[in-house]
CSV table of C-alpha atoms in Angstrom, one decimal:
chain,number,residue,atom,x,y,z
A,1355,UNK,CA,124.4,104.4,84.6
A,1356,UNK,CA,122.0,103.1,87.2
A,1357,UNK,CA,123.7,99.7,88.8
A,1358,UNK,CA,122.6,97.0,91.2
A,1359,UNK,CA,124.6,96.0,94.2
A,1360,UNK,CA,124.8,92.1,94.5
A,1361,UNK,CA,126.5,92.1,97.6
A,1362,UNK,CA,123.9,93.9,99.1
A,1363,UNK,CA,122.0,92.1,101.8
A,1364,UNK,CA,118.6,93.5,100.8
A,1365,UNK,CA,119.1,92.6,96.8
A,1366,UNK,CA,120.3,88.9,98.3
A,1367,UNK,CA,117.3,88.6,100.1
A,1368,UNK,CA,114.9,89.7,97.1
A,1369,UNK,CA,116.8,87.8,94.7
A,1370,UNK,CA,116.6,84.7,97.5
A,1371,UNK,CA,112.5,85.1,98.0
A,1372,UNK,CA,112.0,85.4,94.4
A,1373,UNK,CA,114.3,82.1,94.1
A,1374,UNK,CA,112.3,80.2,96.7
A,1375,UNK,CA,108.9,81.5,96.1
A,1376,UNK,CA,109.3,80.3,92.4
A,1377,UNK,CA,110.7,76.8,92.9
A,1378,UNK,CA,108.3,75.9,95.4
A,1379,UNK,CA,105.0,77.2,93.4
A,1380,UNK,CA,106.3,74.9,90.2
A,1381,UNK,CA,107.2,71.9,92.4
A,1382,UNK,CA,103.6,72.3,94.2
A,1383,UNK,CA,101.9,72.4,91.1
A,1384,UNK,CA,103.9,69.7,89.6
A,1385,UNK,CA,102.9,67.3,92.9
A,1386,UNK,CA,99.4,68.5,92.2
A,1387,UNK,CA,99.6,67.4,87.9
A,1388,UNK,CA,101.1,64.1,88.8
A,1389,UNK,CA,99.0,63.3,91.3
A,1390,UNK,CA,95.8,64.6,89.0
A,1391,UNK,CA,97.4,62.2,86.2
A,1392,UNK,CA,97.1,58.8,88.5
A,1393,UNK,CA,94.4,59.8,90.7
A,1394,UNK,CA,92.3,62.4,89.0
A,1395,UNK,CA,89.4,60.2,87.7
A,1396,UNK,CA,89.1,57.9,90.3
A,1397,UNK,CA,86.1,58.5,92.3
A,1398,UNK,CA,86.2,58.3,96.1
A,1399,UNK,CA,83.9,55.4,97.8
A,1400,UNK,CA,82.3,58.0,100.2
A,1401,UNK,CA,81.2,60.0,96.8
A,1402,UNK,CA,80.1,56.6,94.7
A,1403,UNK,CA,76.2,57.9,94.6
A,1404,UNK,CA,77.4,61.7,93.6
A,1405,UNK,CA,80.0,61.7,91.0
A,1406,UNK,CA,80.8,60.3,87.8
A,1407,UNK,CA,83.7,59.7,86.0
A,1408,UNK,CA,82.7,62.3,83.0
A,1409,UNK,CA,82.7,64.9,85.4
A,1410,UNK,CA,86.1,64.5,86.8
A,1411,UNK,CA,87.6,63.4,83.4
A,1412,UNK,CA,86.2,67.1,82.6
A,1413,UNK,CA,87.6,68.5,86.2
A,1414,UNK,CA,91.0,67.1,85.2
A,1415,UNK,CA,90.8,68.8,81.6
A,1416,UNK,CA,89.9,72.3,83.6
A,1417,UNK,CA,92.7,72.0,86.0
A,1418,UNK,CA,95.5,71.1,83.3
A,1419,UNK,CA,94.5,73.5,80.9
A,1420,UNK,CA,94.6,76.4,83.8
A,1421,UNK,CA,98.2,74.6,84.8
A,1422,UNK,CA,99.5,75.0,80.8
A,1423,UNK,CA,98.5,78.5,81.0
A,1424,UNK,CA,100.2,78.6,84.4
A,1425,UNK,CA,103.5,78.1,83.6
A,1426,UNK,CA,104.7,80.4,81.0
A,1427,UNK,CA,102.3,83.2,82.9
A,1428,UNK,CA,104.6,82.3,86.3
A,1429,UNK,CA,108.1,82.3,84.2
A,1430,UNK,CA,107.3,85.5,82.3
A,1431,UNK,CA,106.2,87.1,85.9
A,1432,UNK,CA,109.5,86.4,87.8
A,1433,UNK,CA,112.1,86.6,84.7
A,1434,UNK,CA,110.1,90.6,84.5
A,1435,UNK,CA,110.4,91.6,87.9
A,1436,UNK,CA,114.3,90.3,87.8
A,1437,UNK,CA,114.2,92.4,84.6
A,1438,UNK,CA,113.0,95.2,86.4
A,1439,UNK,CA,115.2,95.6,89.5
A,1440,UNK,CA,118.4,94.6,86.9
A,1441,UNK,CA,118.1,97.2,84.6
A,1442,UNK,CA,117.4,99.9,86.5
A,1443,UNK,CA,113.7,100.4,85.8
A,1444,UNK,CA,112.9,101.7,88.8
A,1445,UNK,CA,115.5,104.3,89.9
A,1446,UNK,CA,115.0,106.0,86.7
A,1447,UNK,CA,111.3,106.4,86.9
A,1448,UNK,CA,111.9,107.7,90.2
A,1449,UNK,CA,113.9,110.1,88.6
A,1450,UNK,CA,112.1,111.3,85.7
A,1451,UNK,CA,108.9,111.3,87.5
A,1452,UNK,CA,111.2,113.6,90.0
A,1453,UNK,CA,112.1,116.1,87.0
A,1454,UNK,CA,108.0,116.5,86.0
A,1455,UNK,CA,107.4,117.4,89.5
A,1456,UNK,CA,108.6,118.2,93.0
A,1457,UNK,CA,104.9,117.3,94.6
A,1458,UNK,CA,105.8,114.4,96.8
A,1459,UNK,CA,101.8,113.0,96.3
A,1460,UNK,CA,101.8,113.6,93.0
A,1461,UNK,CA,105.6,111.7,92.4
A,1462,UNK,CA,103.9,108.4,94.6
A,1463,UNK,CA,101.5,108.3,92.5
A,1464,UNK,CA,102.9,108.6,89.4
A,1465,UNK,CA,105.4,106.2,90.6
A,1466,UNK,CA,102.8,103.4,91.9
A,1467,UNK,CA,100.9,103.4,89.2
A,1468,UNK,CA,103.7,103.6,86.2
A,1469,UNK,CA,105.5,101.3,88.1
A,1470,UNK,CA,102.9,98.9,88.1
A,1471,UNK,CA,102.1,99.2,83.8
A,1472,UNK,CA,104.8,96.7,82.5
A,1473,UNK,CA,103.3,93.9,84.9
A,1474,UNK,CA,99.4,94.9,83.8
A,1475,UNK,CA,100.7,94.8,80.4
A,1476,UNK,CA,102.4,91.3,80.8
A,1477,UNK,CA,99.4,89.5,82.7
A,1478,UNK,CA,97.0,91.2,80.1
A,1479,UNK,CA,97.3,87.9,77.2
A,1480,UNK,CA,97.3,85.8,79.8
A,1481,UNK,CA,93.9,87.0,81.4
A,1482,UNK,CA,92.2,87.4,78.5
A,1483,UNK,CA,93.1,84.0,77.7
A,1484,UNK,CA,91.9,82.5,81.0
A,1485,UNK,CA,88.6,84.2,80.9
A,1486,UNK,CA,88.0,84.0,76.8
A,1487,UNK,CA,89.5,80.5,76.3
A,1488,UNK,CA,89.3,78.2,79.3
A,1489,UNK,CA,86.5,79.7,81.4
A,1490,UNK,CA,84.2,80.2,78.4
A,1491,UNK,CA,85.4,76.7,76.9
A,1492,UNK,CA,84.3,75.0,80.0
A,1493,UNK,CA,81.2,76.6,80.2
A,1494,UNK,CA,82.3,79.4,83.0
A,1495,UNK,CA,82.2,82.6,81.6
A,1496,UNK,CA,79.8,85.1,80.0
A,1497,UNK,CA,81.5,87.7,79.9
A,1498,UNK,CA,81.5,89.7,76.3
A,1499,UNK,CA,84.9,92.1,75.8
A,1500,UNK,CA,83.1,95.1,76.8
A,1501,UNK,CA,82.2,94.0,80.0
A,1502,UNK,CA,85.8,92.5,80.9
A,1503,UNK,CA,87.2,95.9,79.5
A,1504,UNK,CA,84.4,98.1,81.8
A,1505,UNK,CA,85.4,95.8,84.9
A,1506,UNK,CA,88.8,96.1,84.9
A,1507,UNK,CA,88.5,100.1,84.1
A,1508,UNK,CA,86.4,100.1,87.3
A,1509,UNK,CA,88.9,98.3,89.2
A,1510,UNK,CA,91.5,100.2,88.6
A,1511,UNK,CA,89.7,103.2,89.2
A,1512,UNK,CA,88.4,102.3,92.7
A,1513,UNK,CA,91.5,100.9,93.9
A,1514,UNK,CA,92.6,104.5,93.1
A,1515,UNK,CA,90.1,106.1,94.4
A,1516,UNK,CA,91.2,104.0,97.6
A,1517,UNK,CA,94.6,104.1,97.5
A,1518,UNK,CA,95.1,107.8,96.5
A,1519,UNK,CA,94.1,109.1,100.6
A,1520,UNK,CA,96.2,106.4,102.1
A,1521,UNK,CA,99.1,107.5,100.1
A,1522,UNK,CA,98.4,110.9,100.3
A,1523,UNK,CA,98.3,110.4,104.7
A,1524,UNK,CA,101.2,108.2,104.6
A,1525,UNK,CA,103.7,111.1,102.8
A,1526,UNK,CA,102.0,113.7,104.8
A,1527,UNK,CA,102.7,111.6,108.2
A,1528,UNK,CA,106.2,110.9,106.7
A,1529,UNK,CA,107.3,115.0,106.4
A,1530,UNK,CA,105.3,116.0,109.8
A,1531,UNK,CA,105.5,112.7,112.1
A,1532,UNK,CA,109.1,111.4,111.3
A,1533,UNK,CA,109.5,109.3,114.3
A,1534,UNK,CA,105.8,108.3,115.2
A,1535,UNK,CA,104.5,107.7,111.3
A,1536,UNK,CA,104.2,104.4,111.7
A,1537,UNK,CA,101.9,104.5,115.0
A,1538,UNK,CA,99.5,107.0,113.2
A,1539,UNK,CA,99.8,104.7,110.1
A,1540,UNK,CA,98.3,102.0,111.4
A,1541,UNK,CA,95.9,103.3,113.2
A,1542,UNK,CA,94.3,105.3,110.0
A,1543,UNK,CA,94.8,101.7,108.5
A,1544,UNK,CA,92.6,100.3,111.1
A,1545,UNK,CA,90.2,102.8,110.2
A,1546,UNK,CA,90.3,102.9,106.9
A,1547,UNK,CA,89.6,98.8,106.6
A,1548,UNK,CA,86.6,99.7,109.0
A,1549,UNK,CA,85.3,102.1,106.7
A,1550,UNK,CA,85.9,100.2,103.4
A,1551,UNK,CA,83.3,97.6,105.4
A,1552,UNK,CA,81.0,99.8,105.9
A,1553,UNK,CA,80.8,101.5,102.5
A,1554,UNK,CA,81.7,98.5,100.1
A,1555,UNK,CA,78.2,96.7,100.2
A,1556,UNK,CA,76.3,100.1,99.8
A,1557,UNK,CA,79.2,101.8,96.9
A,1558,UNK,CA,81.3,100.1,95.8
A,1559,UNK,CA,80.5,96.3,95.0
A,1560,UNK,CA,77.2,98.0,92.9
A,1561,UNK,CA,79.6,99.3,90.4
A,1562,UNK,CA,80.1,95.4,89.3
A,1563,UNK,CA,77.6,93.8,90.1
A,1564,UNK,CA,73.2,94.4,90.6
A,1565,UNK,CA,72.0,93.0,94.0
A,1566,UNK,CA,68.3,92.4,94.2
A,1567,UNK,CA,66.2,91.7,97.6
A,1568,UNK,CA,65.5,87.7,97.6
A,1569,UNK,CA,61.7,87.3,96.5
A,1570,UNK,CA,59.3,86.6,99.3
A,1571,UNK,CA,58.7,82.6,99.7
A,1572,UNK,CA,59.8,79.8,101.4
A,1573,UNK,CA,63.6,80.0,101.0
A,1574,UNK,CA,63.7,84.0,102.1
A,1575,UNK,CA,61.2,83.1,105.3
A,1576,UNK,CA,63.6,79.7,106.6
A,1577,UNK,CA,67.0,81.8,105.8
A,1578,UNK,CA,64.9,85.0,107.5
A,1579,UNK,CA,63.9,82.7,110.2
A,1580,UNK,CA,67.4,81.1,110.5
A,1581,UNK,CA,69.4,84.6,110.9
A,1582,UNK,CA,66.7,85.7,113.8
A,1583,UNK,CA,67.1,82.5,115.6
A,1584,UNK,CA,71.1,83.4,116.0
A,1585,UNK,CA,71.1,86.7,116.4
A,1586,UNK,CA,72.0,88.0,113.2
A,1587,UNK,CA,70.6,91.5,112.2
A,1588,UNK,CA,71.5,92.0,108.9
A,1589,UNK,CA,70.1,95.0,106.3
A,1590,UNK,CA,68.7,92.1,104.2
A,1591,UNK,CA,69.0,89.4,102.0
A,1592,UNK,CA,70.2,90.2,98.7
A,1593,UNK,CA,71.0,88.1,94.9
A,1594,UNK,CA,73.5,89.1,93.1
A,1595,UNK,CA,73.4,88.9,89.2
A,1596,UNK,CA,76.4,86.7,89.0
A,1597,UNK,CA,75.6,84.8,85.9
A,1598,UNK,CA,76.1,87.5,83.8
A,1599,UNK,CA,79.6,87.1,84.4
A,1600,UNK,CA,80.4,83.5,85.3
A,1601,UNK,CA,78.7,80.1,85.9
A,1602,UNK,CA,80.8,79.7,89.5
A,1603,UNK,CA,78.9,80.0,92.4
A,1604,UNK,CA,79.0,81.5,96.1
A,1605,UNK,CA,77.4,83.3,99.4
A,1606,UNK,CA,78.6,85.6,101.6
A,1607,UNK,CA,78.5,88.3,103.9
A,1608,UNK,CA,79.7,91.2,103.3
A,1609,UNK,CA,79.3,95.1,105.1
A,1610,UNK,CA,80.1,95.9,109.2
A,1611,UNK,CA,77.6,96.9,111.4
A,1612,UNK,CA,74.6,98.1,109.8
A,1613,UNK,CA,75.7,97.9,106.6
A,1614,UNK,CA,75.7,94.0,106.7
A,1615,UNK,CA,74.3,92.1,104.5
A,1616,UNK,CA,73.7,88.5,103.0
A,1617,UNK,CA,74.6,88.0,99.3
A,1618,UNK,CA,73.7,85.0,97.7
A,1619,UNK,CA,74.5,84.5,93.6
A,1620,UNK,CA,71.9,83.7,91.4
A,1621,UNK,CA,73.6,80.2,90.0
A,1622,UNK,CA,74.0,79.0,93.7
A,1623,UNK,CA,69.8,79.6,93.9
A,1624,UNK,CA,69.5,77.5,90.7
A,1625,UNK,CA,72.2,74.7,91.4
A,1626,UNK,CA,70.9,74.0,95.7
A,1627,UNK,CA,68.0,72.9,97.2
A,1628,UNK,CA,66.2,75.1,99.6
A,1629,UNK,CA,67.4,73.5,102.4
A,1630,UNK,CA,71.1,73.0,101.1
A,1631,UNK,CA,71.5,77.0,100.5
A,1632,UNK,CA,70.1,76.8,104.3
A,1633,UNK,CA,73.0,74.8,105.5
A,1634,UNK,CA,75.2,76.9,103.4
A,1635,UNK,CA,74.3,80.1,105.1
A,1636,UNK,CA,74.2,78.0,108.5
A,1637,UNK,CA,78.0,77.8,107.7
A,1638,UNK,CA,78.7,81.4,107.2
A,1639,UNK,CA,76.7,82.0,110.4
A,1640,UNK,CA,79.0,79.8,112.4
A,1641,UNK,CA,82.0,82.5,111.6
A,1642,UNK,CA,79.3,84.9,112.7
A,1643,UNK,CA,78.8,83.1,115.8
A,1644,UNK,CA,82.5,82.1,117.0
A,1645,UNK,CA,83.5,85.6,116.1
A,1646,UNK,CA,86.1,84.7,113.6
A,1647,UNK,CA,86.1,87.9,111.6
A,1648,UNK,CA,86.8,89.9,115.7
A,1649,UNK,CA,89.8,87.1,116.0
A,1650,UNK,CA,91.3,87.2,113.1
A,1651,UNK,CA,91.4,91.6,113.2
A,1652,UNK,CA,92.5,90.8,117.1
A,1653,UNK,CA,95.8,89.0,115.4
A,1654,UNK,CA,95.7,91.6,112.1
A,1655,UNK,CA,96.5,94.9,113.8
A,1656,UNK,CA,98.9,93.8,116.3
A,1657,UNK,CA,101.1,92.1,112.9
A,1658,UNK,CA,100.4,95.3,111.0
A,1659,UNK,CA,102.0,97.6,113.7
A,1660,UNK,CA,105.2,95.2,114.4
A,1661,UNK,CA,105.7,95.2,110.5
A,1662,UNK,CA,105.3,99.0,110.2
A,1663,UNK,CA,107.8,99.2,113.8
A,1664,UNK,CA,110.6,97.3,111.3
A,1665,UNK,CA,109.8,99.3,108.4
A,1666,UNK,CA,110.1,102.7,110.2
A,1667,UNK,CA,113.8,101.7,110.8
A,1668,UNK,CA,114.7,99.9,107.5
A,1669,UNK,CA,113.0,102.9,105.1
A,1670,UNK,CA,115.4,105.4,106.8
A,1671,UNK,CA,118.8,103.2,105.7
A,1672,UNK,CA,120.3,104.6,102.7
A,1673,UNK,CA,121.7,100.9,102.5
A,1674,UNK,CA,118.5,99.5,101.5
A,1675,UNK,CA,118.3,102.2,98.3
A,1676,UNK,CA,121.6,102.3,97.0
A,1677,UNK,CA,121.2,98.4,96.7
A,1678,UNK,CA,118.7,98.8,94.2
A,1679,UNK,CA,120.2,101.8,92.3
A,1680,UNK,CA,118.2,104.9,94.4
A,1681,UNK,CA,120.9,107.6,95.2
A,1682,UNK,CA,120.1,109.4,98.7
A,1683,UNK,CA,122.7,110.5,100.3
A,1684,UNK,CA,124.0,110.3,104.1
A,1685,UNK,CA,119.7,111.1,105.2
A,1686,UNK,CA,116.8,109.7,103.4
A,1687,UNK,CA,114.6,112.5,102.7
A,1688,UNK,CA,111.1,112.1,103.2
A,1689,UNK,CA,110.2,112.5,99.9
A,1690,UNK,CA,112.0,109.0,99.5
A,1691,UNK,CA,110.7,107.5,102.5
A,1692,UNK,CA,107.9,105.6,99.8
A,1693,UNK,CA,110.6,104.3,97.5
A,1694,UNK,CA,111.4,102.5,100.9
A,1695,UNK,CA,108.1,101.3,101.7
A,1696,UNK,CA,108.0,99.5,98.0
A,1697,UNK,CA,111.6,98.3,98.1
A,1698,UNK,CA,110.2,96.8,101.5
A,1699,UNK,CA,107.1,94.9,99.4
A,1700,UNK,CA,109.6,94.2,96.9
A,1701,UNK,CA,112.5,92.6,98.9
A,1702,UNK,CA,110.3,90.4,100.8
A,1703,UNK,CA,106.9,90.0,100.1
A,1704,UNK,CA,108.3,86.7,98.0
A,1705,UNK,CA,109.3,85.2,101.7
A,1706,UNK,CA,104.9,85.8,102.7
A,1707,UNK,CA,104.6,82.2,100.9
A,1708,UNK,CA,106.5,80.4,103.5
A,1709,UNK,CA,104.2,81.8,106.4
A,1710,UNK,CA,100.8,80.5,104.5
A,1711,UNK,CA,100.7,76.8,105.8
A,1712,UNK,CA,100.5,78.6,109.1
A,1713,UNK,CA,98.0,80.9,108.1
A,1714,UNK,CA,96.3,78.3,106.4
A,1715,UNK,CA,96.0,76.2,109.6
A,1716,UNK,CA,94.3,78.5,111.4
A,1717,UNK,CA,91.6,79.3,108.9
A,1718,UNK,CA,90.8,75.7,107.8
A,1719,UNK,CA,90.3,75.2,111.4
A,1720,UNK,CA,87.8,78.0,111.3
A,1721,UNK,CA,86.2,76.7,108.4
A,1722,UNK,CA,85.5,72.7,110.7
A,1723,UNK,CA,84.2,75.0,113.6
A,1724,UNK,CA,81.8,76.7,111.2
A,1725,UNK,CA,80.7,73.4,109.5
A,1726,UNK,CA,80.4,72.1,113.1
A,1727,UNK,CA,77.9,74.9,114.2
A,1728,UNK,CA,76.1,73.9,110.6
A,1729,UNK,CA,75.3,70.9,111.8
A,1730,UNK,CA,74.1,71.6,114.9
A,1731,UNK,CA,71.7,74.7,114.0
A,1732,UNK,CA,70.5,72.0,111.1
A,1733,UNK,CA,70.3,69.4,113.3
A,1734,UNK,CA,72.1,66.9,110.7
A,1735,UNK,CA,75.3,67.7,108.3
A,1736,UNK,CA,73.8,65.6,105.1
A,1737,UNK,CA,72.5,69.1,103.4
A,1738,UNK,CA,75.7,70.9,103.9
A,1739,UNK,CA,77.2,67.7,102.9
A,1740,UNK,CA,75.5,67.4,99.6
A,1741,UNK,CA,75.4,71.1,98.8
A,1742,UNK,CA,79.5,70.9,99.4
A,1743,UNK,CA,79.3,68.3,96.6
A,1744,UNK,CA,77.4,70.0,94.0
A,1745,UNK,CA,79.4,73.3,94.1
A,1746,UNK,CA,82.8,71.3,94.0
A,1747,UNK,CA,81.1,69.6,91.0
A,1748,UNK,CA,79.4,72.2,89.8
A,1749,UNK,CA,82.6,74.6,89.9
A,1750,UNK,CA,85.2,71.6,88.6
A,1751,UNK,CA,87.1,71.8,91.7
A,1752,UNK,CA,89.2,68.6,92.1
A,1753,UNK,CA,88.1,66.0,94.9
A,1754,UNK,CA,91.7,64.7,95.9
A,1755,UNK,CA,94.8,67.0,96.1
A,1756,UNK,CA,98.1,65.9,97.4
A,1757,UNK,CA,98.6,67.0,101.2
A,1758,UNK,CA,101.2,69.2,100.7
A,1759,UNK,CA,99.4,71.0,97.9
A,1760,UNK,CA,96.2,71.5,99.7
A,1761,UNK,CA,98.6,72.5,103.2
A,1762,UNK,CA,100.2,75.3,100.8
A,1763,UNK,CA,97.4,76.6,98.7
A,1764,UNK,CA,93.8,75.6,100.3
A,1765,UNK,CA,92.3,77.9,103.1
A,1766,UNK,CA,89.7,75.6,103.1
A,1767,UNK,CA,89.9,72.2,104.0
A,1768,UNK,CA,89.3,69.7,101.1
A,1769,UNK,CA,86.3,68.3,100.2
A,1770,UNK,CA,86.6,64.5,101.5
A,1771,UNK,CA,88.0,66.2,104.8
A,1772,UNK,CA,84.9,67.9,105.1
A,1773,UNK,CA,82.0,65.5,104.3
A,1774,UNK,CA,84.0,63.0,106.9
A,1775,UNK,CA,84.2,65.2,109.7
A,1776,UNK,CA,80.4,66.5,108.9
A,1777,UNK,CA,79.1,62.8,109.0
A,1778,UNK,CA,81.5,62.1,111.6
């Protein structure tokens, strides 16, 4: 009979992260109902001329019907993976994968994507009620079943597609690079993510979604016009067919080097003004221009190599499996050395919630500099002022959040902090 260790520091830590991950998501989203319950409909003075209380009495409705569904969807999540690691769920798929076959590749595989069932198979109500209940009842969604079905078989299927090499270099460098694995890891991770930018506008984003060249006229010669006067050479200027799916709208760039590219969606076309969509791609230039994509990769792969330097000594410490149930003797065999790398995910990628205020920081400050550079290249902040305010109205995004909410769960800064530092 497979048993778990509870004096084992590695279960302690899991069972601590899961503790502290869980209690500080429900009190955040408690802070956040409350203060939607007193403040939710009251409409700021600096947005008097652009909202209305219907629309945030319907925001409010949007946010607590997501925040109902929330709750049991959160419970169920944490009281299954406890269920997991306590009964012994995954030693013994480790071992009867083991007995089907002795093909290390084969037995990750199997392993990851097994593994992975009960949780698709928990979350599956609770997505089809987000997308077929709330989104369609307010007015979001248009998706039909077949096409939620189709997307989520094509999901799974590229992220396999994807995944399969990486695991298949990652047990290959575990059996023939014992000591230096984590080096060449992370450098074939670094090229990997390079080459997933390059191919992703061209392959893969295709499969979901059709992408159109922007029709000649005046909004595709001022954007045109716009990218030439800051040096942006991009493959060209593409819609994207996002209606079919959803009523939420967005730009971005997407692609690296001469695969980039600027993707608009359809709805934010119909819901902006020429020169708001203008301001809004003024924006996305500014990361262009300040290099934040180059900064944030220059602080990426130096934290992916120190966490793959602690891993390489943790995976190899039988102490870490027998916790959990795993039997491997005095040596961890290589063909083990994955089980590690999940326990790893497992044991403490509950703690990677405590580390995003930080993160966070850094990219809401980002997200100022690039409304900054907005301003200037428009020569006035009022358009990417009032486009802001349509698509937070227009997406029933809520206009005040408590400041520890928006410190924990908002990479962007809120709406009111924007438009005042904009007309600043």
């Amino acid at each position: 009979m497979i048993s778990i260790d509870f004096s084992n520091y590695f279960v302690l830590i899991f069972l601590g992260g899961t503790a502290v991950s869980f209690l500080l998501d429900m009190i955040l989203e408690r802070i956040d109902f409350s203060f939607r319950k007193k403040h939710g409909t009251e409409i700021p003075e600096i947005l008097s001329d652009s909202l209305d209380t219907q629309t945030l009495e319907k925001t409010c409705r949007y946010e607590d019907a997501k925040y109902r569904l929330w709750i049991p969807s959160i419970i169920l999540e944490v009281t299954l993976s406890l269920y997991l690691v306590f009964c012994g769920f995954y030693p013994a798929l480790f071992e009867r994968i083991w007995s089907w076959t002795d093909n290390s590749f084969f037995a990750a595989m199997l392993f990851l994507v097994l593994g992975g069932i009960p949780g698709a198979l928990l979350s599956l109500p609770f997505a089809l009620y987000s997308e077929f209940g709330i989104e369609k009842q307010f007015g979001f969604s248009n998706m039909t079943f077949g096409m939620w079905l189709g997307d989520e078989l094509k999901g799974f299927l590229v992220n396999l597609i994807i995944m399969a090499p990486l695991l298949l270099i990652m047990i290959a460098l575990f059996k023939y690079a014992s000591d230096w694995w984590w080096i060449l890891l992370g450098c074939v991770y670094f090229v990997f993510s390079i080459a997933i930018s390059l191919i992703y506008p061209i392959f893969i984003a295709p499969i979901f979604n059709k992408f159109t060249p922007l029709e000649d006229g005046e909004l595709k010669t001022r954007l045109e016009a716009l990218l030439k006067k800051c040096g942006f050479k991009a493959s060209g200027l593409f819609v994207m067919d996002a209606s079919r799916r959803s009523g939420h709208s967005n730009a971005y760039f997407t692609g690296f080097g001469k695969s980039k590219r600027v993707v608009l969606y359809d709805t934010l076309i119909e819901q902006l003004t020429t020169e708001e969509i203008e301001a809004v791609l003024a924006h996305e230039l500014g990361h262009y221009k300040h290099h934040h994509i180059i900064k944030k990769m220059l602080v990426m792969i130096p934290a992916v190599f120190a966490v793959l330097f602690i891993v390489s000594f943790l995976v190899k410490m039988p102490y870490l499996y027998s916790g959990f149930g795993f039997v491997t003797g005095e040596t961890v065999p290589y063909q083990m050395m994955f089980i590690g790398v999940f326990l790893m995910s497992l044991v403490f990628g509950e703690w990677g919630g405590l580390l995003t205020p930080i993160v966070n920081t850094f990219s809401r400050h980002d997200e100022f500099q690039a409304d900054a550079f907005a301003k200037d290249l428009c020569g006035t902040g009022e358009p990417l002022c009032t486009a802001l305010i349509k698509l937070n109205k227009e997406n029933l995004s809520e206009v005040q959040v408590p400041k520890i909410y928006s410190v924990f769960n908002y990479n962007h800064p809120p709406l009111l902090e924007r438009i005042a530092a904009l007309r600043g």
